[in-house]
Amino acid sequence: MNSTSTNNQNDAGRGAMQVIARAAAVLRALEGQKDGLSLGAIAKAIDLPRSTVQRLVGALEVEGMLEAGPGGVRLGPAILRLASGVNSDLVTLARPHLQRLAEACDETVCLIQAKGTTLGIVHAVISNQELRVAPLPDHLLQMHATSAGKALLAGLPDETIDNLLPDPLPRLTAHTLSSRAALHRELAKVREEGFAYDWQEHVQGVCAIGTALYAGGAAYSVCILAPTFRFEPALERLREALLECRQAIERSCGL
């Protein structure tokens, strides 16, 4: 093979990689955009000419990766099917990490996903201690009164949160935050620290720490639940263990 042929193959390879990278950039720009974006908005977001974006979008539409909607271009059914496959596998990927976390802290660990304005437990590892927290799998939890819910709410704009939650907020215990203003102040801290807390706000005598986990286009929370008397003295250790668990799950998911 002569040098000219080799150079042509190298150029073709680089061109193909550039197309894939640009297509991936288009998909990332549309992540979380429920109503879609215009071609101009996508071009601005990824710093490419509108004509280039139009060609990429056209090719991705043919494959079902994108579709045109009233608000512009949005993710299509094919990419959503791929994402749902990741979601269905998340518990399988996360289970060993959740088990190790539960063993390391000797407390109950839960993987939780939002279901409208409430939360559902996707997977739980219950502590073996005699006095332990054992949530029911079908028990729906309130977002504003749990560490898992606050971790997820912190990823939303304040306006979306106000449209999502009632005012005043339902009071479940004497410690529950009942005003939106108080909740917004706490969520600002969650955004800074990456951790959310439940200080006996959902159930008297139970505390929790949670952190958000994003995989396959869906939002989850990983949290540790413990009786109050054990939670506070162990908080720093629980925080470090929870962070390690979240990072391990993210690596398993290729994030």
PDB file of C-alpha atoms in Angstrom:
ATOM      1  CA  MET A   1       0.000   0.000   0.000  1.00  0.00           C
ATOM      2  CA  ASN A   2       1.438   3.368  -1.016  1.00  0.00           C
ATOM      3  CA  SER A   3       1.592   6.457   1.197  1.00  0.00           C
ATOM      4  CA  THR A   4      -1.170   8.214  -0.753  1.00  0.00           C
ATOM      5  CA  SER A   5      -3.660   5.417  -0.013  1.00  0.00           C
ATOM      6  CA  THR A   6      -2.654   5.382   3.631  1.00  0.00           C
ATOM      7  CA  ASN A   7      -3.120   9.145   3.909  1.00  0.00           C
ATOM      8  CA  ASN A   8      -6.534   8.914   2.261  1.00  0.00           C
ATOM      9  CA  GLN A   9      -7.604   6.215   4.730  1.00  0.00           C
ATOM     10  CA  ASN A  10      -6.369   8.302   7.663  1.00  0.00           C
ATOM     11  CA  ASP A  11      -8.245  11.337   6.373  1.00  0.00           C
ATOM     12  CA  ALA A  12     -11.414   9.270   5.942  1.00  0.00           C
ATOM     13  CA  GLY A  13     -11.062   7.901   9.467  1.00  0.00           C
ATOM     14  CA  ARG A  14     -10.635  11.356  10.940  1.00  0.00           C
ATOM     15  CA  GLY A  15     -13.625  12.605   8.951  1.00  0.00           C
ATOM     16  CA  ALA A  16     -15.819   9.777  10.231  1.00  0.00           C
ATOM     17  CA  MET A  17     -14.755  10.435  13.826  1.00  0.00           C
ATOM     18  CA  GLN A  18     -15.565  14.132  13.400  1.00  0.00           C
ATOM     19  CA  VAL A  19     -19.062  13.322  12.130  1.00  0.00           C
ATOM     20  CA  ILE A  20     -19.698  11.002  15.089  1.00  0.00           C
ATOM     21  CA  ALA A  21     -18.408  13.606  17.548  1.00  0.00           C
ATOM     22  CA  ARG A  22     -20.638  16.277  16.032  1.00  0.00           C
ATOM     23  CA  ALA A  23     -23.681  13.995  16.056  1.00  0.00           C
ATOM     24  CA  ALA A  24     -23.002  13.213  19.724  1.00  0.00           C
ATOM     25  CA  ALA A  25     -22.783  16.951  20.430  1.00  0.00           C
ATOM     26  CA  VAL A  26     -26.222  17.449  18.873  1.00  0.00           C
ATOM     27  CA  LEU A  27     -27.692  14.693  21.051  1.00  0.00           C
ATOM     28  CA  ARG A  28     -26.102  16.113  24.196  1.00  0.00           C
ATOM     29  CA  ALA A  29     -27.468  19.579  23.389  1.00  0.00           C
ATOM     30  CA  LEU A  30     -30.980  18.115  23.325  1.00  0.00           C
ATOM     31  CA  GLU A  31     -30.625  16.194  26.586  1.00  0.00           C
ATOM     32  CA  GLY A  32     -33.355  17.285  28.981  1.00  0.00           C
ATOM     33  CA  GLN A  33     -35.023  19.508  26.345  1.00  0.00           C
ATOM     34  CA  LYS A  34     -38.570  18.148  26.558  1.00  0.00           C
ATOM     35  CA  ASP A  35     -40.017  20.585  24.005  1.00  0.00           C
ATOM     36  CA  GLY A  36     -36.961  20.550  21.741  1.00  0.00           C
ATOM     37  CA  LEU A  37     -34.694  23.241  20.271  1.00  0.00           C
ATOM     38  CA  SER A  38     -34.589  25.034  16.950  1.00  0.00           C
ATOM     39  CA  LEU A  39     -31.754  24.333  14.520  1.00  0.00           C
ATOM     40  CA  GLY A  40     -30.355  27.776  15.283  1.00  0.00           C
ATOM     41  CA  ALA A  41     -30.387  27.125  19.032  1.00  0.00           C
ATOM     42  CA  ILE A  42     -28.612  23.803  18.574  1.00  0.00           C
ATOM     43  CA  ALA A  43     -26.019  25.413  16.284  1.00  0.00           C
ATOM     44  CA  LYS A  44     -25.346  28.093  18.897  1.00  0.00           C
ATOM     45  CA  ALA A  45     -25.142  25.550  21.732  1.00  0.00           C
ATOM     46  CA  ILE A  46     -22.499  23.401  20.007  1.00  0.00           C
ATOM     47  CA  ASP A  47     -20.788  26.169  18.013  1.00  0.00           C
ATOM     48  CA  LEU A  48     -21.355  24.741  14.540  1.00  0.00           C
ATOM     49  CA  PRO A  49     -22.807  26.291  11.356  1.00  0.00           C
ATOM     50  CA  ARG A  50     -26.569  25.942  11.051  1.00  0.00           C
ATOM     51  CA  SER A  51     -26.180  24.167   7.697  1.00  0.00           C
ATOM     52  CA  THR A  52     -23.944  21.518   9.317  1.00  0.00           C
ATOM     53  CA  VAL A  53     -26.432  21.033  12.143  1.00  0.00           C
ATOM     54  CA  GLN A  54     -29.266  20.681   9.614  1.00  0.00           C
ATOM     55  CA  ARG A  55     -27.431  17.855   7.817  1.00  0.00           C
ATOM     56  CA  LEU A  56     -26.649  16.077  11.098  1.00  0.00           C
ATOM     57  CA  VAL A  57     -30.226  16.419  12.326  1.00  0.00           C
ATOM     58  CA  GLY A  58     -31.549  15.073   9.020  1.00  0.00           C
ATOM     59  CA  ALA A  59     -29.353  11.973   9.251  1.00  0.00           C
ATOM     60  CA  LEU A  60     -30.280  11.370  12.893  1.00  0.00           C
ATOM     61  CA  GLU A  61     -33.984  11.764  12.089  1.00  0.00           C
ATOM     62  CA  VAL A  62     -33.729   9.003   9.463  1.00  0.00           C
ATOM     63  CA  GLU A  63     -32.370   6.679  12.177  1.00  0.00           C
ATOM     64  CA  GLY A  64     -35.110   7.668  14.639  1.00  0.00           C
ATOM     65  CA  MET A  65     -32.615   9.301  16.991  1.00  0.00           C
ATOM     66  CA  LEU A  66     -34.293  12.704  16.614  1.00  0.00           C
ATOM     67  CA  GLU A  67     -37.735  13.946  15.660  1.00  0.00           C
ATOM     68  CA  ALA A  68     -39.287  17.301  14.879  1.00  0.00           C
ATOM     69  CA  GLY A  69     -41.839  18.596  17.379  1.00  0.00           C
ATOM     70  CA  PRO A  70     -43.850  21.809  17.907  1.00  0.00           C
ATOM     71  CA  GLY A  71     -40.969  23.359  19.844  1.00  0.00           C
ATOM     72  CA  GLY A  72     -38.264  22.197  17.450  1.00  0.00           C
ATOM     73  CA  VAL A  73     -36.013  19.174  17.267  1.00  0.00           C
ATOM     74  CA  ARG A  74     -36.052  16.739  20.192  1.00  0.00           C
ATOM     75  CA  LEU A  75     -34.762  13.278  21.044  1.00  0.00           C
ATOM     76  CA  GLY A  76     -36.540  10.588  19.067  1.00  0.00           C
ATOM     77  CA  PRO A  77     -37.970   7.158  19.937  1.00  0.00           C
ATOM     78  CA  ALA A  78     -34.814   5.218  19.058  1.00  0.00           C
ATOM     79  CA  ILE A  79     -32.607   7.130  21.484  1.00  0.00           C
ATOM     80  CA  LEU A  80     -35.306   6.915  24.159  1.00  0.00           C
ATOM     81  CA  ARG A  81     -35.475   3.130  23.723  1.00  0.00           C
ATOM     82  CA  LEU A  82     -31.727   2.953  24.195  1.00  0.00           C
ATOM     83  CA  ALA A  83     -32.022   5.095  27.308  1.00  0.00           C
ATOM     84  CA  SER A  84     -34.763   2.898  28.758  1.00  0.00           C
ATOM     85  CA  GLY A  85     -32.459  -0.079  28.306  1.00  0.00           C
ATOM     86  CA  VAL A  86     -29.870   1.671  30.447  1.00  0.00           C
ATOM     87  CA  ASN A  87     -32.532   2.420  33.076  1.00  0.00           C
ATOM     88  CA  SER A  88     -33.662  -1.205  33.243  1.00  0.00           C
ATOM     89  CA  ASP A  89     -30.073  -2.309  33.724  1.00  0.00           C
ATOM     90  CA  LEU A  90     -29.250   0.314  36.339  1.00  0.00           C
ATOM     91  CA  VAL A  91     -30.411  -1.789  39.279  1.00  0.00           C
ATOM     92  CA  THR A  92     -28.269  -4.687  38.069  1.00  0.00           C
ATOM     93  CA  LEU A  93     -25.251  -2.406  37.737  1.00  0.00           C
ATOM     94  CA  ALA A  94     -25.893  -0.601  41.017  1.00  0.00           C
ATOM     95  CA  ARG A  95     -26.817  -3.596  43.207  1.00  0.00           C
ATOM     96  CA  PRO A  96     -23.280  -4.716  44.174  1.00  0.00           C
ATOM     97  CA  HIS A  97     -22.256  -1.124  44.948  1.00  0.00           C
ATOM     98  CA  LEU A  98     -25.368  -0.576  47.068  1.00  0.00           C
ATOM     99  CA  GLN A  99     -24.664  -3.840  48.893  1.00  0.00           C
ATOM    100  CA  ARG A 100     -21.083  -2.760  49.637  1.00  0.00           C
ATOM    101  CA  LEU A 101     -22.301   0.618  50.860  1.00  0.00           C
ATOM    102  CA  ALA A 102     -24.799  -1.029  53.210  1.00  0.00           C
ATOM    103  CA  GLU A 103     -22.111  -3.331  54.567  1.00  0.00           C
ATOM    104  CA  ALA A 104     -19.609  -0.500  54.981  1.00  0.00           C
ATOM    105  CA  CYS A 105     -21.955   1.725  56.992  1.00  0.00           C
ATOM    106  CA  ASP A 106     -24.147  -1.058  58.486  1.00  0.00           C
ATOM    107  CA  GLU A 107     -27.277   0.949  57.703  1.00  0.00           C
ATOM    108  CA  THR A 108     -30.171   0.713  55.238  1.00  0.00           C
ATOM    109  CA  VAL A 109     -29.393   1.903  51.694  1.00  0.00           C
ATOM    110  CA  CYS A 110     -31.954   2.769  49.005  1.00  0.00           C
ATOM    111  CA  LEU A 111     -31.943   3.547  45.298  1.00  0.00           C
ATOM    112  CA  ILE A 112     -34.890   5.870  44.674  1.00  0.00           C
ATOM    113  CA  GLN A 113     -36.563   7.359  41.593  1.00  0.00           C
ATOM    114  CA  ALA A 114     -39.105  10.163  41.306  1.00  0.00           C
ATOM    115  CA  LYS A 115     -42.686   9.243  40.419  1.00  0.00           C
ATOM    116  CA  GLY A 116     -44.393  12.557  39.777  1.00  0.00           C
ATOM    117  CA  THR A 117     -44.332  14.521  43.023  1.00  0.00           C
ATOM    118  CA  THR A 118     -43.530  11.450  45.120  1.00  0.00           C
ATOM    119  CA  LEU A 119     -40.663   8.964  45.267  1.00  0.00           C
ATOM    120  CA  GLY A 120     -40.562   5.214  44.751  1.00  0.00           C
ATOM    121  CA  ILE A 121     -37.951   2.803  46.092  1.00  0.00           C
ATOM    122  CA  VAL A 122     -36.315   0.984  43.175  1.00  0.00           C
ATOM    123  CA  HIS A 123     -34.003  -1.169  45.297  1.00  0.00           C
ATOM    124  CA  ALA A 124     -33.212  -1.386  48.997  1.00  0.00           C
ATOM    125  CA  VAL A 125     -30.609  -3.145  51.126  1.00  0.00           C
ATOM    126  CA  ILE A 126     -31.925  -3.379  54.688  1.00  0.00           C
ATOM    127  CA  SER A 127     -29.537  -3.116  57.624  1.00  0.00           C
ATOM    128  CA  ASN A 128     -28.964  -6.200  59.766  1.00  0.00           C
ATOM    129  CA  GLN A 129     -28.902  -4.199  62.986  1.00  0.00           C
ATOM    130  CA  GLU A 130     -31.562  -4.968  65.565  1.00  0.00           C
ATOM    131  CA  LEU A 131     -32.827  -1.380  65.475  1.00  0.00           C
ATOM    132  CA  ARG A 132     -32.931  -0.433  61.801  1.00  0.00           C
ATOM    133  CA  VAL A 133     -34.889   1.478  59.177  1.00  0.00           C
ATOM    134  CA  ALA A 134     -36.900  -0.825  56.902  1.00  0.00           C
ATOM    135  CA  PRO A 135     -38.973   1.155  54.375  1.00  0.00           C
ATOM    136  CA  LEU A 136     -41.719  -0.645  52.497  1.00  0.00           C
ATOM    137  CA  PRO A 137     -40.912  -1.104  48.757  1.00  0.00           C
ATOM    138  CA  ASP A 138     -44.319   0.254  47.650  1.00  0.00           C
ATOM    139  CA  HIS A 139     -44.290   3.166  50.113  1.00  0.00           C
ATOM    140  CA  LEU A 140     -44.324   6.525  48.304  1.00  0.00           C
ATOM    141  CA  LEU A 141     -42.135   9.192  49.904  1.00  0.00           C
ATOM    142  CA  GLN A 142     -42.612  12.957  49.826  1.00  0.00           C
ATOM    143  CA  MET A 143     -39.956  14.820  47.841  1.00  0.00           C
ATOM    144  CA  HIS A 144     -39.680  17.879  50.082  1.00  0.00           C
ATOM    145  CA  ALA A 145     -39.260  15.844  53.281  1.00  0.00           C
ATOM    146  CA  THR A 146     -36.602  13.293  52.251  1.00  0.00           C
ATOM    147  CA  SER A 147     -32.913  13.417  51.430  1.00  0.00           C
ATOM    148  CA  ALA A 148     -33.576  11.567  48.160  1.00  0.00           C
ATOM    149  CA  GLY A 149     -36.271  14.032  47.120  1.00  0.00           C
ATOM    150  CA  LYS A 150     -34.222  17.108  47.987  1.00  0.00           C
ATOM    151  CA  ALA A 151     -31.250  15.728  46.039  1.00  0.00           C
ATOM    152  CA  LEU A 152     -33.477  15.425  42.957  1.00  0.00           C
ATOM    153  CA  LEU A 153     -35.242  18.761  43.477  1.00  0.00           C
ATOM    154  CA  ALA A 154     -31.854  20.504  43.663  1.00  0.00           C
ATOM    155  CA  GLY A 155     -31.333  19.596  40.010  1.00  0.00           C
ATOM    156  CA  LEU A 156     -34.423  21.573  38.957  1.00  0.00           C
ATOM    157  CA  PRO A 157     -34.947  25.331  38.507  1.00  0.00           C
ATOM    158  CA  ASP A 158     -36.766  27.042  41.382  1.00  0.00           C
ATOM    159  CA  GLU A 159     -39.710  27.904  39.107  1.00  0.00           C
ATOM    160  CA  THR A 160     -40.172  24.239  38.184  1.00  0.00           C
ATOM    161  CA  ILE A 161     -40.065  23.276  41.857  1.00  0.00           C
ATOM    162  CA  ASP A 162     -42.749  25.850  42.700  1.00  0.00           C
ATOM    163  CA  ASN A 163     -44.972  24.467  39.941  1.00  0.00           C
ATOM    164  CA  LEU A 164     -44.359  20.913  41.130  1.00  0.00           C
ATOM    165  CA  LEU A 165     -44.989  21.239  44.871  1.00  0.00           C
ATOM    166  CA  PRO A 166     -47.975  22.603  46.808  1.00  0.00           C
ATOM    167  CA  ASP A 167     -47.814  25.704  48.991  1.00  0.00           C
ATOM    168  CA  PRO A 168     -47.684  25.297  51.918  1.00  0.00           C
ATOM    169  CA  LEU A 169     -45.766  22.022  51.895  1.00  0.00           C
ATOM    170  CA  PRO A 170     -47.401  19.112  53.759  1.00  0.00           C
ATOM    171  CA  ARG A 171     -46.011  18.783  57.284  1.00  0.00           C
ATOM    172  CA  LEU A 172     -45.248  15.154  58.169  1.00  0.00           C
ATOM    173  CA  THR A 173     -43.395  15.692  61.455  1.00  0.00           C
ATOM    174  CA  ALA A 174     -42.516  18.654  63.654  1.00  0.00           C
ATOM    175  CA  HIS A 175     -39.234  18.927  61.688  1.00  0.00           C
ATOM    176  CA  THR A 176     -40.696  19.022  58.157  1.00  0.00           C
ATOM    177  CA  LEU A 177     -40.010  22.138  56.092  1.00  0.00           C
ATOM    178  CA  SER A 178     -43.443  23.576  55.365  1.00  0.00           C
ATOM    179  CA  SER A 179     -42.576  26.714  53.367  1.00  0.00           C
ATOM    180  CA  ARG A 180     -41.154  26.962  49.865  1.00  0.00           C
ATOM    181  CA  ALA A 181     -38.760  29.696  50.989  1.00  0.00           C
ATOM    182  CA  ALA A 182     -37.192  27.398  53.582  1.00  0.00           C
ATOM    183  CA  LEU A 183     -36.985  24.575  51.048  1.00  0.00           C
ATOM    184  CA  HIS A 184     -35.298  26.811  48.458  1.00  0.00           C
ATOM    185  CA  ARG A 185     -32.701  27.893  51.028  1.00  0.00           C
ATOM    186  CA  GLU A 186     -31.908  24.288  51.800  1.00  0.00           C
ATOM    187  CA  LEU A 187     -31.767  23.296  48.126  1.00  0.00           C
ATOM    188  CA  ALA A 188     -29.210  26.054  47.521  1.00  0.00           C
ATOM    189  CA  LYS A 189     -26.946  24.300  50.042  1.00  0.00           C
ATOM    190  CA  VAL A 190     -27.586  20.937  48.381  1.00  0.00           C
ATOM    191  CA  ARG A 191     -26.421  22.363  45.048  1.00  0.00           C
ATOM    192  CA  GLU A 192     -23.214  23.597  46.663  1.00  0.00           C
ATOM    193  CA  GLU A 193     -22.404  20.441  48.627  1.00  0.00           C
ATOM    194  CA  GLY A 194     -23.890  17.679  46.463  1.00  0.00           C
ATOM    195  CA  PHE A 195     -25.626  16.076  49.461  1.00  0.00           C
ATOM    196  CA  ALA A 196     -29.150  16.400  50.852  1.00  0.00           C
ATOM    197  CA  TYR A 197     -30.376  15.582  54.351  1.00  0.00           C
ATOM    198  CA  ASP A 198     -33.527  14.465  56.112  1.00  0.00           C
ATOM    199  CA  TRP A 199     -33.434  15.482  59.774  1.00  0.00           C
ATOM    200  CA  GLN A 200     -36.457  13.525  61.045  1.00  0.00           C
ATOM    201  CA  GLU A 201     -38.578  15.351  58.452  1.00  0.00           C
ATOM    202  CA  HIS A 202     -40.372  12.340  56.987  1.00  0.00           C
ATOM    203  CA  VAL A 203     -40.457   9.989  59.978  1.00  0.00           C
ATOM    204  CA  GLN A 204     -39.743  10.928  63.571  1.00  0.00           C
ATOM    205  CA  GLY A 205     -36.534   9.305  64.792  1.00  0.00           C
ATOM    206  CA  VAL A 206     -35.152   8.598  61.296  1.00  0.00           C
ATOM    207  CA  CYS A 207     -32.504  10.634  59.462  1.00  0.00           C
ATOM    208  CA  ALA A 208     -31.010  10.209  56.002  1.00  0.00           C
ATOM    209  CA  ILE A 209     -28.373  11.504  53.613  1.00  0.00           C
ATOM    210  CA  GLY A 210     -28.818  11.338  49.838  1.00  0.00           C
ATOM    211  CA  THR A 211     -27.133  12.289  46.589  1.00  0.00           C
ATOM    212  CA  ALA A 212     -28.432  12.483  43.026  1.00  0.00           C
ATOM    213  CA  LEU A 213     -27.462   9.956  40.360  1.00  0.00           C
ATOM    214  CA  TYR A 214     -28.179  10.568  36.661  1.00  0.00           C
ATOM    215  CA  ALA A 215     -28.105   7.629  34.253  1.00  0.00           C
ATOM    216  CA  GLY A 216     -29.730   6.913  30.919  1.00  0.00           C
ATOM    217  CA  GLY A 217     -31.564  10.226  30.880  1.00  0.00           C
ATOM    218  CA  ALA A 218     -33.267   9.460  34.210  1.00  0.00           C
ATOM    219  CA  ALA A 219     -32.674  10.875  37.681  1.00  0.00           C
ATOM    220  CA  TYR A 220     -32.213   8.714  40.765  1.00  0.00           C
ATOM    221  CA  SER A 221     -31.067   9.190  44.344  1.00  0.00           C
ATOM    222  CA  VAL A 222     -28.873   6.970  46.446  1.00  0.00           C
ATOM    223  CA  CYS A 223     -29.466   7.442  50.156  1.00  0.00           C
ATOM    224  CA  ILE A 224     -28.541   6.024  53.550  1.00  0.00           C
ATOM    225  CA  LEU A 225     -31.236   5.849  56.242  1.00  0.00           C
ATOM    226  CA  ALA A 226     -30.499   5.409  59.942  1.00  0.00           C
ATOM    227  CA  PRO A 227     -31.985   5.979  63.391  1.00  0.00           C
ATOM    228  CA  THR A 228     -31.192   9.514  64.533  1.00  0.00           C
ATOM    229  CA  PHE A 229     -29.026   8.453  67.469  1.00  0.00           C
ATOM    230  CA  ARG A 230     -26.627   6.575  65.129  1.00  0.00           C
ATOM    231  CA  PHE A 231     -26.853   8.965  62.194  1.00  0.00           C
ATOM    232  CA  GLU A 232     -25.396  12.165  63.617  1.00  0.00           C
ATOM    233  CA  PRO A 233     -22.171  10.724  65.116  1.00  0.00           C
ATOM    234  CA  ALA A 234     -21.448   8.800  61.877  1.00  0.00           C
ATOM    235  CA  LEU A 235     -22.384  11.559  59.412  1.00  0.00           C
ATOM    236  CA  GLU A 236     -18.891  12.270  58.038  1.00  0.00           C
ATOM    237  CA  ARG A 237     -18.226   8.569  57.476  1.00  0.00           C
ATOM    238  CA  LEU A 238     -21.618   8.109  55.825  1.00  0.00           C
ATOM    239  CA  ARG A 239     -21.011  11.076  53.522  1.00  0.00           C
ATOM    240  CA  GLU A 240     -17.660   9.693  52.335  1.00  0.00           C
ATOM    241  CA  ALA A 241     -19.070   6.198  51.793  1.00  0.00           C
ATOM    242  CA  LEU A 242     -22.058   7.556  49.870  1.00  0.00           C
ATOM    243  CA  LEU A 243     -19.825   9.583  47.572  1.00  0.00           C
ATOM    244  CA  GLU A 244     -17.657   6.543  46.835  1.00  0.00           C
ATOM    245  CA  CYS A 245     -20.768   4.478  46.062  1.00  0.00           C
ATOM    246  CA  ARG A 246     -22.216   7.067  43.681  1.00  0.00           C
ATOM    247  CA  GLN A 247     -18.916   7.396  41.827  1.00  0.00           C
ATOM    248  CA  ALA A 248     -18.608   3.592  41.549  1.00  0.00           C
ATOM    249  CA  ILE A 249     -22.119   3.325  40.077  1.00  0.00           C
ATOM    250  CA  GLU A 250     -21.347   6.117  37.615  1.00  0.00           C
ATOM    251  CA  ARG A 251     -18.207   4.294  36.486  1.00  0.00           C
ATOM    252  CA  SER A 252     -20.189   1.066  36.025  1.00  0.00           C
ATOM    253  CA  CYS A 253     -22.663   2.995  33.865  1.00  0.00           C
ATOM    254  CA  GLY A 254     -19.846   4.492  31.803  1.00  0.00           C
ATOM    255  CA  LEU A 255     -20.575   8.024  33.017  1.00  0.00           C
TER     256      LEU A 255
END
